[in-house]
């Protein structure tokens, strides 16, 4: 048992140090996803340590595990209610509450009615689907009477996106920032009260042994969105399956470059993938917003057959309230240059994706 104790300590150290290595290869990027699990395993192993055979290295090993726990905990505590973040109430200057659902539907999931029922039960003003192909588009037509405004990017490569809204879409466009088969949606909306805002839907490819070898396209895509956000003078929300976690280097660079706020801070992890395995679930469906958007609720909803849980959000707009300004971090000159380099690397990366993807 003592041997396994030291083997697990070594593995925890390796998974902790790999994300610190400046390489875009998936081997170095994927361990960032498991920071929550690594933290739990660290404290469990610390407890188990008191039941193994003691040797001259025991207390050094226990101290090391404690240091690892503190190291990860300092990052993760920000994404819990333990981290103090001021809550804001709606007032006479604010918009009415607006709700949206963001869901990676999983292209090969055919339980269309479960998702349609979820939309009908929660009645959001907007919803975004990712991995939605022509079959999903046809199935969702029954909702179009309630959601008369749409922006559709129908693809069969697991990167299709569909945006449906009860709120008027005054203008919308599809961006292909780093590749001609990886879309992002930019929709300009205006409520009946006259509040204007911009909704971005994103879904960059993940670094993984089965998909993209590196994170270059993912990072280039989200940082291109960040760059575009800085050109917009309206309240902004960016939502989607980022295939990234909020504490990764590229997510932090995205947040600083775009000057947006991460609503998970002071709230919860809101883990979404994998929907079927609670213990191995990562928060990769992210959301960021500008300082004049105030989040009242952010949570996951029940599984509808996809490998991702849907994200539900309730927010309001108040451009006369500047109390969230202190939550904004800005990129310095060096970070902006790094973001530009990563965007260029993403455009130069030649991702190998089929036009039509079939389920194995």
Coordinates of C-alpha atoms in Angstrom, one line a residue:
X1 CA 0.0 0.0 0.0
X2 CA 2.9 2.3 0.7
X3 CA 4.1 1.9 -2.9
X4 CA 0.7 2.9 -4.3
X5 CA 0.7 5.9 -1.9
X6 CA 3.9 7.2 -3.4
X7 CA 2.8 6.3 -7.0
X8 CA -0.3 8.4 -6.5
X9 CA 1.6 11.3 -5.0
X10 CA 3.9 11.3 -8.1
X11 CA 0.9 11.2 -10.4
X12 CA -0.8 14.1 -8.7
X13 CA 2.5 16.1 -8.9
X14 CA 2.8 15.3 -12.6
X15 CA -0.8 16.4 -13.4
X16 CA -0.2 19.6 -11.4
X17 CA 3.0 20.5 -13.1
X18 CA 2.0 19.6 -16.7
X19 CA -0.3 22.7 -17.3
X20 CA 2.6 24.9 -16.3
X21 CA 4.7 23.8 -19.2
X22 CA 4.2 26.3 -22.1
X23 CA 3.2 23.8 -24.8
X24 CA -0.1 23.7 -26.7
X25 CA 0.0 19.9 -27.0
X26 CA -3.1 18.2 -25.5
X27 CA -0.9 16.3 -23.0
X28 CA -0.1 19.6 -21.3
X29 CA -3.5 21.2 -21.6
X30 CA -5.9 18.4 -20.7
X31 CA -4.7 18.1 -17.0
X32 CA -6.1 21.6 -16.4
X33 CA -9.6 20.2 -16.8
X34 CA -9.1 17.9 -13.9
X35 CA -8.1 20.4 -11.3
X36 CA -11.2 19.8 -9.2
X37 CA -10.7 16.0 -9.2
X38 CA -7.0 16.4 -8.5
X39 CA -7.8 18.6 -5.4
X40 CA -10.3 16.0 -4.1
X41 CA -7.8 13.1 -4.7
X42 CA -5.1 15.1 -2.9
X43 CA -7.1 15.5 0.3
X44 CA -8.3 11.9 0.1
X45 CA -4.7 10.6 -0.3
X46 CA -3.7 12.9 2.6
X47 CA -6.2 11.1 4.8
X48 CA -5.2 7.7 3.6
X49 CA -1.6 8.5 4.3
X50 CA -2.3 8.1 8.1
X51 CA -3.2 4.5 7.6
X52 CA -0.2 3.4 5.6
X53 CA 3.1 2.2 6.9
X54 CA 5.2 5.1 8.1
X55 CA 8.8 5.6 6.9
X56 CA 11.3 8.4 7.1
X57 CA 9.7 10.2 4.2
X58 CA 6.1 10.1 5.5
X59 CA 5.8 13.6 7.0
X60 CA 7.5 15.1 4.0
X61 CA 5.0 13.4 1.8
X62 CA 2.0 14.5 3.9
X63 CA 3.3 18.1 3.9
X64 CA 3.7 17.9 0.1
X65 CA 0.1 16.8 -0.3
X66 CA -1.0 19.6 2.0
X67 CA 0.9 22.1 -0.2
X68 CA -0.7 20.7 -3.3
X69 CA -4.1 21.0 -1.8
X70 CA -3.5 24.6 -0.8
X71 CA -2.1 25.4 -4.3
X72 CA -5.2 24.1 -6.1
X73 CA -7.5 25.3 -3.4
X74 CA -6.4 29.0 -3.8
X75 CA -7.6 28.8 -7.4
X76 CA -10.7 26.8 -6.9
X77 CA -12.1 28.6 -3.9
X78 CA -12.8 31.6 -6.2
X79 CA -15.4 29.5 -7.9
X80 CA -17.4 28.8 -4.7
X81 CA -19.8 30.8 -2.5
X82 CA -16.9 31.1 0.0
X83 CA -15.3 33.7 -2.2
X84 CA -17.0 37.1 -1.5
X85 CA -18.6 38.8 -4.4
X86 CA -21.2 41.5 -4.0
X87 CA -24.7 40.7 -5.3
X88 CA -26.7 43.4 -7.1
X89 CA -30.4 44.0 -7.1
X90 CA -32.5 45.2 -10.0
X91 CA -33.9 48.7 -9.8
X92 CA -35.9 51.2 -11.9
X93 CA -33.0 51.6 -14.4
X94 CA -32.7 47.8 -15.0
X95 CA -34.1 45.7 -17.7
X96 CA -36.6 42.9 -17.0
X97 CA -35.1 39.6 -16.2
X98 CA -33.8 37.7 -19.3
X99 CA -33.2 34.0 -19.4
X100 CA -31.2 31.8 -21.8
X101 CA -30.2 28.2 -22.1
X102 CA -26.9 27.1 -23.7
X103 CA -26.6 23.4 -24.7
X104 CA -24.2 21.2 -26.5
X105 CA -26.9 18.8 -27.7
X106 CA -24.4 16.1 -29.0
X107 CA -24.9 15.7 -32.7
X108 CA -25.7 12.0 -32.5
X109 CA -28.3 12.4 -29.7
X110 CA -31.7 11.6 -31.2
X111 CA -33.7 12.4 -28.1
X112 CA -35.0 15.6 -29.6
X113 CA -38.2 15.7 -27.6
X114 CA -36.4 15.7 -24.3
X115 CA -34.6 18.9 -25.3
X116 CA -37.8 20.4 -26.7
X117 CA -39.6 19.6 -23.4
X118 CA -36.7 21.2 -21.5
X119 CA -37.1 24.4 -23.5
X120 CA -40.9 24.4 -23.0
X121 CA -40.7 23.9 -19.3
X122 CA -38.1 26.6 -18.7
X123 CA -39.3 29.0 -21.3
X124 CA -36.1 31.0 -21.8
X125 CA -36.2 34.1 -24.0
X126 CA -33.2 32.7 -25.9
X127 CA -31.4 29.4 -26.4
X128 CA -28.2 28.3 -28.1
X129 CA -27.5 24.8 -29.4
X130 CA -24.1 23.4 -30.4
X131 CA -23.3 20.3 -32.4
X132 CA -26.7 20.8 -34.0
X133 CA -26.9 19.4 -37.5
X134 CA -29.7 19.2 -40.1
X135 CA -31.6 16.6 -38.0
X136 CA -31.6 18.8 -35.0
X137 CA -32.6 21.8 -37.1
X138 CA -35.6 19.9 -38.5
X139 CA -36.6 18.7 -35.0
X140 CA -36.4 22.2 -33.5
X141 CA -38.8 23.7 -36.1
X142 CA -41.7 23.1 -33.7
X143 CA -40.2 25.8 -31.5
X144 CA -40.0 28.4 -34.2
X145 CA -43.5 29.7 -33.6
X146 CA -42.4 30.7 -30.0
X147 CA -38.9 31.8 -31.1
X148 CA -39.5 33.8 -34.3
X149 CA -35.9 35.1 -34.5
X150 CA -33.2 32.7 -35.4
X151 CA -29.6 32.4 -36.6
X152 CA -28.7 29.0 -38.0
X153 CA -25.3 27.5 -38.9
X154 CA -26.1 24.0 -39.9
X155 CA -23.0 21.8 -40.2
X156 CA -22.6 18.0 -40.1
X157 CA -19.1 18.1 -38.5
X158 CA -20.2 18.5 -34.8
X159 CA -19.7 22.2 -35.0
X160 CA -23.1 23.3 -36.1
X161 CA -24.8 26.1 -34.1
X162 CA -28.4 27.3 -33.8
X163 CA -29.6 30.4 -31.9
X164 CA -33.3 31.0 -31.2
X165 CA -34.8 34.1 -29.6
X166 CA -38.1 35.6 -28.6
X167 CA -36.2 38.9 -28.4
X168 CA -35.8 40.7 -31.7
X169 CA -32.5 40.0 -33.5
X170 CA -31.6 43.3 -35.2
X171 CA -28.5 42.0 -36.8
X172 CA -26.5 38.8 -36.8
X173 CA -23.5 37.2 -38.5
X174 CA -21.4 34.1 -38.5
X175 CA -17.7 34.4 -37.9
X176 CA -15.1 31.9 -39.0
X177 CA -12.2 33.3 -37.0
X178 CA -9.6 30.6 -37.4
X179 CA -11.1 28.0 -39.7
X180 CA -13.8 27.8 -42.3
X181 CA -15.6 24.9 -40.4
X182 CA -15.5 26.4 -36.9
X183 CA -18.3 29.0 -36.6
X184 CA -19.1 31.6 -33.9
X185 CA -22.4 33.5 -33.8
X186 CA -22.7 37.2 -33.1
X187 CA -26.3 38.4 -32.6
X188 CA -27.3 41.9 -31.8
X189 CA -30.6 42.0 -29.9
X190 CA -33.0 44.7 -28.7
X191 CA -35.7 44.1 -26.0
X192 CA -39.2 45.6 -26.1
X193 CA -38.0 48.0 -23.4
X194 CA -35.2 49.3 -25.7
X195 CA -32.3 47.5 -24.0
X196 CA -29.6 46.5 -26.6
X197 CA -27.1 43.7 -26.1
X198 CA -24.9 41.3 -28.1
X199 CA -24.9 37.6 -27.7
X200 CA -21.9 35.5 -28.8
X201 CA -22.1 31.7 -29.2
X202 CA -18.8 29.9 -29.4
X203 CA -17.6 26.3 -29.8
X204 CA -13.9 25.9 -30.5
X205 CA -12.4 22.5 -31.0
X206 CA -10.8 20.7 -27.9
X207 CA -7.2 19.6 -27.6
X208 CA -7.5 15.8 -27.1
X209 CA -6.0 12.6 -28.3
X210 CA -9.1 12.0 -30.4
X211 CA -9.6 15.5 -31.9
X212 CA -7.1 18.3 -32.2
X213 CA -3.5 17.5 -31.2
X214 CA -3.0 21.0 -29.8
X215 CA -5.0 23.8 -28.3
X216 CA -3.9 26.3 -31.0
X217 CA -7.3 26.5 -32.8
X218 CA -9.2 26.6 -29.6
X219 CA -7.2 29.4 -28.1
X220 CA -7.0 31.3 -31.3
X221 CA -10.7 31.1 -31.8
X222 CA -11.7 32.3 -28.3
X223 CA -9.1 35.1 -28.3
X224 CA -10.5 36.2 -31.7
X225 CA -13.8 36.5 -30.0
X226 CA -12.2 38.5 -27.2
X227 CA -10.7 40.9 -29.8
X228 CA -14.0 41.3 -31.5
X229 CA -15.8 42.0 -28.2
X230 CA -13.5 45.0 -27.5
X231 CA -14.9 46.6 -30.7
X232 CA -18.5 46.5 -29.4
X233 CA -19.9 49.4 -27.4
X234 CA -23.0 47.4 -26.1
X235 CA -23.5 45.0 -23.2
X236 CA -22.0 41.6 -24.3
X237 CA -22.5 38.0 -23.3
X238 CA -20.2 35.3 -24.6
X239 CA -21.5 31.7 -24.1
X240 CA -20.7 28.2 -25.3
X241 CA -18.8 25.1 -25.1
X242 CA -15.3 26.6 -24.7
X243 CA -13.7 23.1 -24.4
X244 CA -11.7 24.9 -21.7
X245 CA -11.9 25.7 -18.0
X246 CA -12.1 29.1 -16.5
X247 CA -8.7 28.9 -14.7
X248 CA -6.6 27.9 -17.7
X249 CA -4.1 30.3 -19.0
X250 CA -6.0 30.9 -22.3
X251 CA -9.3 31.5 -20.5
X252 CA -7.7 34.0 -18.2
X253 CA -6.1 35.7 -21.2
X254 CA -9.6 35.7 -22.9
X255 CA -11.1 37.3 -19.8
X256 CA -8.5 40.0 -19.6
X257 CA -8.3 40.7 -23.3
X258 CA -12.1 41.0 -23.6
X259 CA -12.5 42.8 -20.3
X260 CA -15.4 40.6 -19.4
X261 CA -16.5 39.1 -16.1
X262 CA -16.6 35.4 -15.2
X263 CA -19.9 34.9 -13.3
X264 CA -18.7 31.6 -11.8
X265 CA -16.5 33.5 -9.5
X266 CA -18.2 33.6 -6.1
X267 CA -20.9 31.3 -7.3
X268 CA -20.1 27.7 -8.4
X269 CA -18.1 25.6 -10.8
X270 CA -21.3 24.8 -12.9
X271 CA -19.7 21.6 -14.3
X272 CA -21.3 20.3 -17.4
X273 CA -19.2 17.5 -19.0
X274 CA -19.5 14.5 -18.9
X275 CA -23.2 14.5 -18.1
X276 CA -23.3 10.8 -17.2
X277 CA -20.3 10.8 -14.9
X278 CA -20.7 13.1 -11.9
X279 CA -17.2 12.3 -10.4
X280 CA -15.5 13.0 -13.8
X281 CA -17.4 16.2 -14.7
X282 CA -15.6 19.4 -15.8
X283 CA -16.9 23.0 -16.1
X284 CA -16.1 23.5 -19.9
X285 CA -19.3 25.2 -20.9
X286 CA -18.4 28.7 -20.0
X287 CA -19.9 32.2 -19.9
X288 CA -18.5 35.7 -19.7
X289 CA -20.3 39.1 -19.6
X290 CA -19.7 42.8 -19.6
X291 CA -19.9 44.9 -16.5
X292 CA -23.4 46.2 -17.3
X293 CA -24.9 42.7 -17.3
X294 CA -25.8 41.3 -13.9
X295 CA -26.2 37.6 -13.3
X296 CA -29.0 36.5 -10.9
X297 CA -28.8 32.7 -11.4
X298 CA -26.4 30.4 -13.2
X299 CA -26.8 26.6 -13.0
X300 CA -27.0 23.4 -14.9
X301 CA -30.3 21.7 -15.9
X302 CA -31.2 18.0 -16.2
X303 CA -29.6 15.8 -18.7
X304 CA -31.6 15.4 -22.0
X305 CA -29.5 12.6 -23.5
X306 CA -26.4 14.7 -24.4
X307 CA -22.9 14.2 -23.1
X308 CA -23.2 17.8 -21.8
X309 CA -25.6 19.3 -19.2
X310 CA -27.3 22.4 -20.4
X311 CA -26.5 25.7 -18.8
X312 CA -29.3 28.0 -17.6
X313 CA -28.8 31.7 -16.8
X314 CA -31.0 34.5 -15.6
X315 CA -29.7 38.1 -15.9
X316 CA -30.6 41.7 -16.3
X317 CA -29.0 44.7 -17.9
X318 CA -28.3 48.0 -16.1
X319 CA -25.9 50.3 -17.9
X320 CA -26.3 52.9 -15.2
X321 CA -24.8 50.7 -12.5
X322 CA -21.0 50.7 -12.4
X323 CA -20.5 48.6 -9.3
X324 CA -19.0 45.7 -11.2
X325 CA -16.1 47.7 -12.6
X326 CA -13.8 46.4 -9.9
X327 CA -14.3 42.9 -11.2
X328 CA -12.7 43.6 -14.6
X329 CA -9.1 42.8 -15.2
X330 CA -7.3 44.2 -18.2
X331 CA -4.5 42.7 -20.3
X332 CA -1.2 44.5 -20.2
X333 CA 0.9 45.1 -23.4
X334 CA 2.7 41.8 -23.1
X335 CA -0.5 39.8 -22.7
X336 CA -2.1 41.6 -25.7
X337 CA 0.9 40.7 -27.8
X338 CA 0.6 37.1 -26.6
X339 CA -3.1 37.0 -27.5
X340 CA -2.3 38.3 -31.0
X341 CA 0.4 35.5 -31.4
X342 CA -2.1 32.9 -30.3
X343 CA -4.7 34.1 -32.8
X344 CA -2.2 33.9 -35.6
X345 CA -1.1 30.4 -34.5
X346 CA -4.7 29.3 -34.5
X347 CA -5.3 30.6 -38.0
X348 CA -2.1 28.8 -39.2
X349 CA -3.0 25.5 -37.6
X350 CA -4.4 23.0 -40.0
X351 CA -7.1 21.2 -38.1
X352 CA -8.0 17.8 -39.6
X353 CA -11.8 17.5 -39.5
X354 CA -14.2 15.7 -41.7
X355 CA -17.0 17.7 -43.4
X356 CA -19.5 15.1 -42.3
X357 CA -18.8 13.3 -39.0
X358 CA -20.6 10.0 -38.4
X359 CA -20.9 8.2 -35.0
X360 CA -18.4 5.3 -34.6

